[in-house]
Amino acid sequence: MNISGFSPVSSNYASTANRSTGNAASAGASGRRAEEGQNGQLSREEAAEVAELKKIDSKVRQHEMAHMAAGGGLVTSGASYTYQKGPDGVNYAVGGEVGIDTSSGRTPEETIARAQRIRAAALAPADPSGQDRAVAAKATQMEQEARGELAQQAMRGATGADGDEPRQGKLAGYLAADKPAAGSSVNIYA
């Protein structure tokens, strides 16, 4: 994943769906049709599979909506879903992703703020996926690098051109040299 480009924040429940549908998937279409009643109702196994797919679909959609809500202006594309067709002929979402802009800001301060928002968007769902955690880790790394750059800028700003004496010390020395000693000046225009 390239932290300076666009990266998806994704979740994938397909493995759960495939585990839950393993037995039904191995049964042939003719076997399923033989189990159906005269009125075209689903078998018990198929009904259980549909119930599981509905549960996964709901979970996937909530997960992706959490990313979109927390991502705000960083979302580059709405949620896109991976579907699995259930025994009832309906497509159910079993995975999804939301595009998040993970590019850095123009300044270290902007980069820190963006990294915090990226991390919040990646970890927004109640059950972040491995991909979500990877995006959050990249955002944390981006924030740390920006903080390091900010610290270096502060150090460069605190030292003089020669890097030996702090600017504050040089300025104080200059101001002290221009001040006359107390009582050494006389006002002759009285």
Backbone as ProteinMPNN parsed JSONL, in Angstrom:
{"seq_chain_A": "MNISGFSPVSSNYASTANRSTGNAASAGASGRRAEEGQNGQLSREEAAEVAELKKIDSKVRQHEMAHMAAGGGLVTSGASYTYQKGPDGVNYAVGGEVGIDTSSGRTPEETIARAQRIRAAALAPADPSGQDRAVAAKATQMEQEARGELAQQAMRGATGADGDEPRQGKLAGYLAADKPAAGSSVNIYA", "coords_chain_A": {"N_chain_A": [[0.841, -1.171, 0.0], [0.558, 2.189, -0.835], [1.304, 4.94, 0.933], [1.175, 7.582, 0.157], [-0.623, 7.78, -1.821], [-3.838, 6.815, -3.066], [-5.75, 4.687, -1.099], [-7.627, 1.771, -0.415], [-9.887, 1.269, 2.265], [-10.835, -1.56, 3.665], [-13.099, -4.318, 4.226], [-13.656, -7.76, 4.622], [-15.891, -10.202, 4.559], [-16.218, -12.47, 3.24], [-14.938, -14.903, 3.641], [-16.176, -15.879, 5.929], [-18.732, -16.144, 4.92], [-18.307, -18.068, 2.964], [-17.503, -20.232, 4.522], [-19.845, -20.663, 5.94], [-21.513, -21.425, 3.929], [-20.472, -23.642, 2.829], [-21.366, -26.413, 2.844], [-23.828, -26.227, 1.521], [-22.967, -25.168, -0.861], [-21.558, -27.246, -1.936], [-23.478, -29.05, -2.563], [-25.246, -30.02, -5.421], [-27.133, -28.171, -7.932], [-29.322, -29.666, -8.745], [-29.7, -31.303, -6.555], [-30.507, -29.447, -4.646], [-32.893, -28.551, -5.76], [-34.372, -30.841, -5.589], [-34.803, -30.974, -2.879], [-36.496, -28.869, -2.449], [-39.789, -27.796, -1.729], [-43.089, -28.429, -3.082], [-44.127, -25.893, -3.638], [-41.939, -24.247, -4.204], [-40.427, -23.299, -2.064], [-37.588, -22.621, 0.078], [-35.186, -25.033, 1.207], [-34.45, -26.209, 4.549], [-31.701, -25.963, 5.063], [-30.953, -24.176, 3.06], [-32.479, -21.972, 3.797], [-31.239, -21.369, 6.203], [-28.753, -20.679, 5.22], [-29.413, -18.383, 3.731], [-30.262, -16.743, 5.835], [-27.834, -16.425, 7.198], [-26.327, -15.134, 5.207], [-27.778, -12.751, 4.994], [-27.267, -11.66, 7.494], [-24.486, -11.287, 7.342], [-24.403, -9.497, 5.168], [-25.665, -7.248, 6.29], [-23.832, -6.641, 8.325], [-21.502, -6.07, 6.83], [-22.335, -3.809, 5.356], [-22.835, -1.969, 7.442], [-20.264, -1.756, 8.466], [-18.826, -0.571, 6.315], [-20.235, 1.821, 6.085], [-19.538, 3.021, 8.486], [-16.847, 3.617, 8.005], [-17.193, 5.529, 5.955], [-18.648, 7.546, 7.268], [-16.85, 8.402, 9.27], [-14.686, 9.098, 7.712], [-15.252, 11.403, 6.252], [-14.233, 14.214, 4.462], [-12.086, 12.857, 3.382], [-12.839, 10.643, 2.013], [-12.701, 9.058, -1.033], [-14.162, 7.566, -2.759], [-17.391, 6.12, -2.794], [-18.792, 3.349, -0.933], [-17.939, 0.178, -2.21], [-19.039, -3.018, -3.079], [-18.551, -6.571, -2.685], [-20.284, -9.253, -3.943], [-22.314, -12.119, -3.157], [-24.293, -14.604, -4.494], [-27.252, -15.743, -3.131], [-29.096, -18.786, -2.243], [-31.671, -18.102, -2.721], [-31.593, -16.524, -4.899], [-30.935, -13.884, -4.587], [-28.539, -11.244, -4.421], [-26.033, -10.857, -2.012], [-24.113, -8.701, 0.026], [-20.837, -9.503, 0.765], [-18.377, -8.545, 1.239], [-16.443, -5.516, 1.2], [-15.311, -2.178, 0.335], [-14.011, 1.102, 0.955], [-12.839, 3.949, -0.606], [-10.116, 5.823, 0.523], [-8.385, 8.846, 0.823], [-5.074, 8.875, 1.327], [-2.983, 10.621, 1.21], [-0.303, 12.861, 2.155], [-0.314, 16.022, 3.956], [0.245, 19.528, 3.049], [1.9, 20.743, 4.835], [3.734, 19.869, 7.841], [1.975, 20.101, 10.016], [-0.565, 19.942, 8.799], [-0.332, 17.374, 7.775], [-0.2, 15.85, 10.114], [-2.786, 16.29, 11.156], [-4.328, 15.177, 9.06], [-3.426, 12.517, 9.11], [-4.399, 11.687, 11.582], [-7.145, 11.798, 11.086], [-7.344, 9.905, 9.032], [-6.578, 7.583, 10.402], [-8.667, 7.477, 12.283], [-10.843, 7.076, 10.555], [-10.171, 4.596, 9.466], [-10.281, 2.926, 11.688], [-12.87, 3.155, 12.512], [-15.111, 1.282, 12.315], [-16.763, -1.15, 14.435], [-15.514, -3.574, 14.376], [-12.662, -3.649, 13.164], [-10.991, -4.645, 10.181], [-8.143, -6.616, 9.06], [-6.966, -5.197, 6.958], [-7.963, -2.667, 7.527], [-6.634, -2.146, 9.926], [-4.021, -2.117, 8.978], [-4.03, 0.184, 7.367], [-4.496, 2.068, 9.365], [-2.124, 1.773, 10.821], [-0.25, 2.688, 8.941], [-1.085, 5.331, 8.813], [-0.477, 6.167, 11.396], [2.307, 5.943, 11.294], [2.811, 7.881, 9.329], [1.988, 10.147, 10.726], [3.864, 10.179, 12.832], [6.243, 10.599, 11.405], [5.737, 13.162, 10.408], [5.6, 14.566, 12.793], [8.245, 14.278, 13.608], [9.526, 15.741, 11.596], [8.482, 18.238, 12.176], [9.635, 18.662, 14.678], [12.325, 18.805, 13.927], [12.255, 21.136, 12.398], [11.656, 22.948, 14.406], [13.958, 22.759, 15.941], [15.869, 23.727, 14.112], [14.942, 26.312, 13.89], [15.424, 27.269, 16.422], [18.137, 27.508, 16.663], [21.013, 29.407, 15.672], [22.39, 30.648, 12.527], [24.912, 29.523, 12.371], [24.522, 27.375, 13.964], [25.518, 27.064, 16.493], [24.904, 28.75, 18.734], [21.917, 29.42, 20.441], [19.288, 31.306, 18.918], [17.86, 32.981, 20.561], [19.698, 33.574, 22.539], [21.667, 35.02, 21.083], [20.15, 37.209, 20.259], [19.467, 38.316, 22.733], [22.015, 38.996, 23.635], [22.729, 40.951, 21.719], [20.773, 42.93, 22.169], [21.425, 43.616, 24.793], [23.96, 44.716, 24.44], [23.434, 47.1, 23.101], [22.155, 48.624, 24.974], [22.625, 51.336, 27.085], [24.615, 51.557, 30.046], [23.12, 51.804, 33.259], [22.582, 55.076, 34.437], [24.647, 56.162, 32.917], [24.007, 57.82, 30.865], [23.253, 61.203, 29.938], [20.85, 63.717, 29.902], [20.965, 66.362, 27.862], [19.337, 68.287, 26.84], [17.594, 69.76, 28.44]], "CA_chain_A": [[0.0, 0.0, 0.0], [1.325, 3.416, -0.946], [0.7, 5.9, 1.861], [1.011, 8.894, -0.455], [-1.639, 7.716, -2.872], [-5.17, 6.463, -2.62], [-5.779, 3.305, -0.647], [-8.936, 1.388, 0.084], [-10.078, 0.732, 3.598], [-11.782, -2.6, 3.287], [-13.406, -5.443, 5.086], [-14.075, -8.868, 3.784], [-16.544, -11.255, 5.311], [-16.459, -13.557, 2.298], [-14.482, -16.176, 4.189], [-17.241, -16.331, 6.809], [-19.845, -16.569, 4.076], [-17.946, -19.32, 2.308], [-17.547, -21.287, 5.525], [-21.227, -20.958, 6.298], [-22.229, -21.981, 2.782], [-19.679, -24.726, 2.271], [-22.162, -27.612, 2.589], [-24.838, -25.934, 0.507], [-22.287, -24.937, -2.134], [-21.123, -28.519, -2.499], [-24.647, -29.753, -3.096], [-25.546, -29.561, -6.774], [-28.415, -27.497, -8.12], [-30.391, -30.665, -8.81], [-29.937, -31.741, -5.185], [-31.283, -28.407, -3.979], [-34.243, -28.53, -6.317], [-35.079, -32.018, -5.091], [-35.189, -30.706, -1.503], [-37.522, -27.834, -2.415], [-41.171, -28.261, -1.683], [-43.887, -28.258, -4.296], [-44.401, -24.475, -3.888], [-40.72, -23.497, -4.485], [-39.806, -22.76, -0.861], [-36.217, -23.058, 0.319], [-34.982, -26.08, 2.208], [-33.99, -25.704, 5.838], [-30.296, -25.574, 4.91], [-30.918, -22.964, 2.234], [-33.019, -20.877, 4.607], [-30.181, -21.018, 7.151], [-27.729, -19.994, 4.43], [-29.938, -17.046, 3.436], [-30.229, -15.981, 7.087], [-26.431, -16.082, 7.445], [-25.938, -14.135, 4.204], [-28.419, -11.48, 5.373], [-26.525, -11.165, 8.653], [-23.196, -10.813, 6.826], [-24.696, -8.322, 4.35], [-25.92, -6.134, 7.204], [-22.576, -6.329, 9.0], [-20.609, -5.449, 5.839], [-22.833, -2.461, 5.048], [-22.583, -1.128, 8.616], [-18.816, -1.568, 8.525], [-18.418, 0.405, 5.294], [-20.852, 3.114, 6.425], [-18.727, 3.604, 9.559], [-15.685, 4.23, 7.343], [-17.615, 6.728, 5.214], [-19.038, 8.584, 8.221], [-15.656, 8.916, 9.944], [-13.727, 9.586, 6.719], [-15.597, 12.752, 5.822], [-13.64, 14.73, 3.234], [-11.014, 11.996, 2.887], [-13.416, 9.547, 1.234], [-12.536, 9.319, -2.464], [-15.224, 6.852, -3.47], [-18.349, 5.471, -1.908], [-18.566, 1.927, -0.684], [-18.171, -0.79, -3.28], [-19.25, -4.298, -2.419], [-18.398, -7.863, -3.333], [-21.555, -9.934, -3.699], [-22.481, -13.556, -3.322], [-25.695, -14.908, -4.77], [-27.815, -16.725, -2.212], [-29.949, -19.801, -2.859], [-32.938, -17.473, -3.076], [-31.371, -15.735, -6.103], [-30.622, -12.503, -4.212], [-27.125, -10.96, -4.177], [-25.759, -10.349, -0.669], [-22.762, -8.152, 0.184], [-20.001, -10.317, 1.643], [-17.132, -7.804, 1.397], [-16.567, -4.16, 0.676], [-14.217, -1.242, 0.561], [-14.256, 2.533, 0.777], [-11.589, 4.612, -0.972], [-9.701, 6.889, 1.436], [-7.195, 9.573, 0.382], [-4.054, 8.769, 2.367], [-1.837, 11.48, 0.899], [0.091, 13.757, 3.24], [-0.684, 17.423, 3.794], [1.291, 20.415, 2.521], [2.795, 21.072, 5.944], [3.697, 18.819, 8.86], [0.761, 20.248, 10.819], [-1.662, 19.377, 8.002], [-0.114, 15.93, 7.688], [-0.59, 15.278, 11.408], [-4.253, 16.304, 11.223], [-4.836, 14.197, 8.08], [-3.105, 11.17, 9.596], [-5.338, 11.378, 12.664], [-8.452, 11.536, 10.469], [-7.233, 8.632, 8.31], [-6.604, 6.523, 11.413], [-10.028, 7.411, 12.826], [-11.71, 6.469, 9.536], [-9.815, 3.182, 9.324], [-10.664, 2.182, 12.886], [-14.239, 3.522, 12.876], [-16.018, 0.16, 12.556], [-16.612, -1.859, 15.701], [-14.647, -4.738, 14.139], [-11.762, -3.337, 12.053], [-10.358, -5.783, 9.508], [-6.69, -6.538, 8.963], [-6.664, -4.092, 6.041], [-8.245, -1.434, 8.27], [-5.536, -1.963, 10.882], [-2.828, -1.764, 8.198], [-4.174, 1.597, 6.993], [-4.311, 2.832, 10.601], [-0.693, 1.737, 11.141], [0.416, 3.599, 7.995], [-1.434, 6.692, 9.224], [0.317, 6.437, 12.595], [3.677, 6.158, 10.82], [2.818, 9.171, 8.644], [1.908, 11.169, 11.766], [5.146, 10.216, 13.534], [7.225, 11.236, 10.518], [5.426, 14.596, 10.369], [6.011, 15.122, 14.091], [9.706, 14.352, 13.562], [9.872, 16.88, 10.74], [8.122, 19.435, 12.937], [10.661, 18.819, 15.714], [13.542, 19.273, 13.253], [12.044, 22.545, 12.054], [11.743, 23.713, 15.646], [15.374, 22.802, 16.316], [16.548, 24.644, 13.182], [14.495, 27.662, 14.201], [15.939, 27.676, 17.728], [19.579, 27.741, 16.591], [21.432, 30.426, 14.721], [22.857, 30.173, 11.222], [26.07, 28.655, 12.57], [24.072, 26.211, 14.698], [26.181, 26.946, 17.792], [24.251, 29.472, 19.809], [20.499, 29.653, 20.184], [18.972, 32.665, 18.455], [17.42, 33.774, 21.701], [20.911, 34.057, 23.198], [22.266, 36.052, 20.238], [19.293, 38.387, 20.32], [19.616, 38.909, 24.064], [23.338, 39.624, 23.667], [22.666, 42.144, 20.883], [19.989, 43.945, 22.865], [22.167, 44.046, 25.975], [25.09, 45.531, 23.998], [22.945, 48.409, 22.689], [21.63, 49.371, 26.111], [23.652, 51.996, 27.898], [24.583, 51.186, 31.455], [22.266, 52.703, 34.043], [23.256, 56.267, 34.932], [25.745, 56.605, 32.067], [23.572, 58.801, 29.872], [22.824, 62.475, 30.505], [19.968, 64.451, 29.018], [21.502, 67.711, 27.784], [18.333, 69.17, 26.254], [16.655, 70.137, 29.464]], "C_chain_A": [[0.887, 1.234, 0.0], [0.653, 4.487, -0.107], [0.452, 7.251, 1.214], [-0.031, 8.898, -1.569], [-3.01, 7.464, -2.296], [-5.177, 4.999, -2.245], [-7.163, 2.966, -0.148], [-8.858, 0.952, 1.535], [-11.147, -0.32, 3.403], [-12.031, -3.591, 4.397], [-13.857, -6.558, 4.186], [-14.613, -9.981, 4.652], [-16.781, -12.468, 4.432], [-16.024, -14.892, 2.873], [-15.515, -16.738, 5.146], [-18.397, -16.858, 5.986], [-19.536, -17.9, 3.416], [-17.942, -20.474, 3.291], [-18.983, -21.677, 5.819], [-21.991, -21.595, 5.149], [-21.506, -23.163, 2.173], [-20.5, -25.954, 1.936], [-23.168, -27.373, 1.483], [-24.176, -25.745, -0.855], [-21.861, -26.256, -2.764], [-22.285, -29.329, -3.045], [-24.958, -29.181, -4.466], [-26.902, -28.897, -6.841], [-29.548, -28.508, -8.149], [-30.712, -31.186, -7.419], [-30.771, -30.735, -4.423], [-32.721, -28.417, -4.462], [-35.05, -29.718, -5.805], [-35.563, -31.789, -3.666], [-36.31, -29.683, -1.411], [-38.901, -28.47, -2.392], [-41.863, -27.994, -3.0], [-44.075, -26.786, -4.64], [-43.128, -23.634, -4.065], [-40.072, -22.878, -3.266], [-38.404, -23.329, -0.699], [-36.185, -24.18, 1.347], [-34.498, -25.431, 3.502], [-32.544, -25.2, 5.745], [-30.168, -24.279, 4.106], [-31.449, -21.765, 3.003], [-31.976, -20.416, 5.625], [-29.064, -20.251, 6.44], [-28.164, -18.564, 4.115], [-29.892, -16.18, 4.689], [-28.801, -15.532, 7.4], [-25.955, -15.01, 6.463], [-26.548, -12.771, 4.52], [-27.671, -10.839, 6.539], [-25.179, -10.576, 8.209], [-23.386, -9.538, 6.017], [-24.886, -7.095, 5.239], [-24.627, -5.682, 7.883], [-21.611, -5.595, 8.059], [-21.048, -4.015, 5.56], [-22.614, -1.504, 6.218], [-21.099, -0.781, 8.722], [-18.374, -0.47, 7.55], [-19.025, 1.781, 5.563], [-20.074, 3.796, 7.547], [-17.48, 4.27, 8.979], [-16.084, 5.541, 6.674], [-17.975, 7.861, 6.169], [-17.813, 9.211, 8.886], [-14.672, 9.545, 8.963], [-13.993, 10.989, 6.242], [-14.985, 13.128, 4.492], [-12.516, 13.883, 2.669], [-11.531, 10.856, 2.021], [-13.346, 9.912, -0.243], [-13.583, 8.607, -3.3], [-16.135, 6.203, -2.446], [-18.021, 4.002, -1.755], [-18.821, 1.118, -1.951], [-18.163, -2.162, -2.616], [-18.932, -5.477, -3.315], [-19.64, -8.656, -2.951], [-21.446, -11.437, -3.866], [-23.97, -13.807, -3.504], [-26.161, -16.005, -3.819], [-28.679, -17.733, -2.943], [-31.319, -19.257, -3.26], [-32.804, -16.591, -4.311], [-31.014, -14.286, -5.838], [-29.118, -12.378, -3.991], [-26.962, -10.326, -2.8], [-24.318, -9.855, -0.617], [-22.003, -9.022, 1.179], [-18.629, -9.677, 1.853], [-17.317, -6.416, 0.828], [-15.334, -3.338, 0.948], [-14.687, 0.173, 0.285], [-12.907, 3.154, 0.453], [-11.315, 5.779, -0.045], [-8.423, 7.516, 0.881], [-6.185, 9.552, 1.525], [-2.825, 9.622, 2.065], [-1.546, 12.411, 2.074], [-0.354, 15.18, 2.934], [0.478, 18.235, 3.241], [2.317, 20.786, 3.588], [2.765, 19.922, 6.948], [2.429, 18.886, 9.721], [-0.448, 19.655, 10.095], [-1.546, 17.859, 7.927], [-0.526, 15.247, 8.987], [-2.107, 15.203, 11.514], [-4.857, 15.265, 10.273], [-4.604, 12.77, 8.575], [-4.063, 10.757, 10.711], [-6.722, 11.065, 12.106], [-8.448, 10.214, 9.706], [-7.325, 7.475, 9.3], [-8.003, 6.366, 11.997], [-10.984, 6.753, 11.839], [-11.435, 4.978, 9.405], [-10.309, 2.353, 10.5], [-12.096, 2.462, 13.329], [-15.168, 2.334, 13.111], [-15.738, -0.515, 13.9], [-15.643, -3.027, 15.574], [-13.714, -4.475, 12.963], [-11.106, -4.605, 11.496], [-8.84, -5.622, 9.55], [-6.255, -5.4, 8.06], [-6.894, -2.757, 6.737], [-7.095, -1.126, 9.229], [-4.235, -1.58, 10.163], [-2.868, -0.295, 7.786], [-3.957, 2.473, 8.225], [-2.833, 2.881, 10.988], [0.091, 2.672, 10.221], [0.137, 5.053, 8.379], [-0.64, 7.089, 10.465], [1.764, 6.721, 12.216], [3.796, 7.528, 10.148], [2.791, 10.302, 9.677], [3.244, 11.3, 12.5], [6.229, 10.885, 12.693], [6.998, 12.741, 10.457], [5.824, 15.26, 11.682], [7.54, 15.244, 14.168], [10.178, 15.528, 12.731], [9.588, 18.193, 11.456], [9.171, 19.71, 14.018], [11.969, 19.319, 15.103], [13.422, 20.737, 12.872], [12.176, 23.416, 13.291], [13.194, 23.837, 16.101], [16.15, 23.754, 15.411], [16.169, 26.083, 13.497], [15.066, 28.176, 15.507], [17.432, 27.938, 17.702], [19.876, 28.795, 15.544], [21.904, 29.806, 13.429], [24.047, 29.234, 11.376], [25.72, 27.416, 13.382], [24.667, 26.099, 16.087], [25.357, 27.546, 18.918], [22.771, 29.654, 19.48], [20.255, 31.101, 19.786], [18.556, 33.55, 19.618], [18.639, 34.375, 22.413], [21.585, 35.16, 22.402], [21.468, 37.338, 20.307], [19.442, 39.087, 21.663], [20.965, 39.618, 24.18], [23.362, 40.918, 22.875], [21.917, 43.259, 21.596], [20.725, 44.471, 24.083], [23.321, 44.963, 25.577], [24.633, 46.932, 23.605], [22.436, 49.244, 23.849], [22.772, 50.063, 26.843], [23.518, 51.55, 29.35], [23.765, 52.218, 32.211], [23.107, 53.859, 34.587], [24.369, 56.788, 34.034], [25.298, 57.62, 31.032], [23.031, 60.041, 30.577], [21.975, 63.186, 29.471], [20.445, 65.899, 28.988], [20.494, 68.694, 27.205], [17.319, 69.638, 27.27], [16.123, 71.504, 29.35]], "O_chain_A": [[1.857, 1.309, 0.754], [-0.466, 4.897, -0.415], [-0.406, 8.001, 1.68], [-0.277, 9.935, -2.185], [-3.304, 7.856, -1.167], [-4.668, 4.16, -2.988], [-7.812, 3.799, 0.484], [-7.879, 0.342, 1.968], [-12.267, 0.008, 3.011], [-11.278, -3.685, 5.366], [-14.384, -6.317, 3.1], [-13.868, -10.624, 5.391], [-17.474, -13.401, 4.839], [-16.668, -15.911, 2.624], [-15.72, -17.951, 5.183], [-18.978, -17.895, 6.309], [-20.406, -18.765, 3.319], [-18.336, -21.585, 2.937], [-19.309, -22.858, 5.933], [-23.015, -22.24, 5.372], [-21.89, -23.639, 1.105], [-20.354, -26.5, 0.842], [-23.344, -28.217, 0.604], [-24.745, -26.113, -1.883], [-21.809, -26.372, -3.989], [-22.094, -30.199, -3.895], [-24.932, -27.964, -4.644], [-27.722, -29.034, -5.933], [-30.629, -28.235, -7.628], [-31.869, -31.483, -7.123], [-31.643, -31.111, -3.641], [-33.654, -28.304, -3.667], [-36.262, -29.617, -5.611], [-36.596, -32.325, -3.266], [-37.008, -29.628, -0.399], [-39.132, -29.536, -2.964], [-41.288, -27.405, -3.916], [-44.175, -26.447, -5.819], [-43.222, -22.406, -4.077], [-39.228, -21.995, -3.418], [-38.071, -24.374, -1.258], [-37.037, -24.265, 2.232], [-34.177, -24.243, 3.531], [-32.21, -24.144, 6.282], [-29.371, -23.403, 4.44], [-30.922, -20.661, 2.872], [-31.841, -19.22, 5.883], [-28.505, -19.3, 6.984], [-27.364, -17.635, 4.222], [-29.522, -15.008, 4.617], [-28.583, -14.395, 7.817], [-25.253, -14.079, 6.857], [-25.896, -11.744, 4.33], [-27.467, -9.625, 6.566], [-24.79, -9.495, 8.653], [-22.61, -8.593, 6.164], [-24.33, -6.031, 4.967], [-24.364, -4.485, 7.999], [-20.981, -4.614, 8.453], [-20.218, -3.107, 5.532], [-22.247, -0.348, 6.008], [-20.736, 0.354, 9.032], [-17.637, 0.443, 7.923], [-18.388, 2.799, 5.295], [-19.962, 5.022, 7.56], [-17.099, 5.359, 9.408], [-15.391, 6.549, 6.812], [-17.642, 9.017, 5.907], [-17.754, 10.431, 9.044], [-13.904, 10.43, 9.34], [-13.063, 11.702, 5.865], [-15.194, 12.437, 3.496], [-12.033, 14.165, 1.573], [-10.745, 10.172, 1.365], [-13.865, 10.948, -0.658], [-13.856, 9.01, -4.431], [-15.698, 5.792, -1.37], [-17.089, 3.485, -2.373], [-19.795, 1.349, -2.667], [-17.376, -2.424, -1.707], [-19.031, -5.396, -4.539], [-20.004, -8.725, -1.777], [-20.608, -11.948, -4.609], [-24.798, -13.284, -2.759], [-25.538, -17.062, -3.718], [-28.966, -17.564, -4.128], [-32.037, -19.879, -4.043], [-33.779, -15.972, -4.736], [-30.809, -13.526, -6.784], [-28.489, -13.284, -3.444], [-27.665, -9.374, -2.46], [-23.412, -10.501, -1.144], [-22.465, -9.25, 2.297], [-17.802, -10.227, 2.581], [-18.247, -6.171, 0.06], [-14.437, -3.742, 1.688], [-15.612, 0.414, -0.492], [-11.93, 2.914, 1.163], [-12.179, 6.632, 0.155], [-7.487, 6.805, 0.514], [-6.423, 10.149, 2.575], [-1.748, 9.373, 2.606], [-2.427, 12.709, 2.88], [-0.722, 15.503, 1.805], [1.559, 17.701, 2.994], [3.465, 21.104, 3.275], [1.86, 19.089, 6.905], [1.879, 17.855, 10.106], [-1.258, 18.952, 10.7], [-2.547, 17.147, 8.007], [-1.136, 14.178, 8.959], [-2.654, 14.176, 11.914], [-5.793, 14.555, 10.642], [-5.487, 11.919, 8.468], [-4.488, 9.603, 10.772], [-7.399, 10.164, 12.6], [-9.437, 9.482, 9.729], [-8.054, 6.508, 9.074], [-8.474, 5.244, 12.186], [-11.838, 5.96, 12.235], [-12.364, 4.185, 9.25], [-10.712, 1.203, 10.325], [-12.494, 2.045, 14.417], [-15.962, 2.38, 14.051], [-14.626, -0.455, 14.425], [-15.02, -3.427, 16.557], [-13.932, -5.01, 11.876], [-10.723, -5.507, 12.241], [-8.327, -4.608, 10.022], [-5.281, -4.708, 8.359], [-6.115, -1.82, 6.561], [-6.643, 0.015, 9.326], [-3.44, -0.802, 10.691], [-1.85, 0.394, 7.849], [-3.302, 3.511, 8.135], [-2.344, 3.918, 11.436], [0.996, 3.372, 10.676], [1.02, 5.906, 8.282], [-0.182, 8.227, 10.57], [2.379, 7.639, 12.758], [4.768, 8.249, 10.372], [3.491, 11.302, 9.52], [3.702, 12.412, 12.759], [7.039, 11.651, 13.215], [7.957, 13.513, 10.454], [6.326, 16.384, 11.686], [8.059, 16.208, 14.73], [11.115, 16.231, 13.109], [10.361, 19.145, 11.353], [9.547, 20.861, 14.243], [12.647, 20.16, 15.693], [14.382, 21.497, 13.006], [12.748, 24.504, 13.228], [13.612, 24.888, 16.586], [16.998, 24.508, 15.889], [17.003, 26.98, 13.378], [15.185, 29.387, 15.694], [17.956, 28.541, 18.638], [19.075, 29.036, 14.64], [21.833, 28.591, 13.248], [24.188, 28.271, 10.623], [26.532, 26.497, 13.482], [24.366, 25.145, 16.805], [25.143, 26.903, 19.946], [22.424, 30.008, 18.353], [20.935, 32.009, 20.262], [18.873, 34.739, 19.646], [18.617, 35.531, 22.835], [22.036, 36.146, 22.985], [22.034, 38.427, 20.402], [19.534, 40.313, 21.721], [21.054, 40.705, 24.751], [23.962, 41.895, 23.321], [22.375, 44.401, 21.625], [20.654, 45.665, 24.375], [23.632, 45.903, 26.309], [25.401, 47.88, 23.77], [22.298, 50.46, 23.717], [23.774, 49.43, 27.178], [22.428, 51.21, 29.811], [23.73, 53.387, 31.828], [24.196, 53.654, 35.124], [24.989, 57.794, 34.379], [26.143, 58.23, 30.375], [22.437, 59.958, 31.652], [22.34, 63.251, 28.297], [20.338, 66.598, 29.996], [20.817, 69.877, 27.098], [16.185, 69.898, 26.869], [15.313, 71.922, 30.177]]}, "name": "protein", "num_of_chains": 1, "seq": "MNISGFSPVSSNYASTANRSTGNAASAGASGRRAEEGQNGQLSREEAAEVAELKKIDSKVRQHEMAHMAAGGGLVTSGASYTYQKGPDGVNYAVGGEVGIDTSSGRTPEETIARAQRIRAAALAPADPSGQDRAVAAKATQMEQEARGELAQQAMRGATGADGDEPRQGKLAGYLAADKPAAGSSVNIYA"}
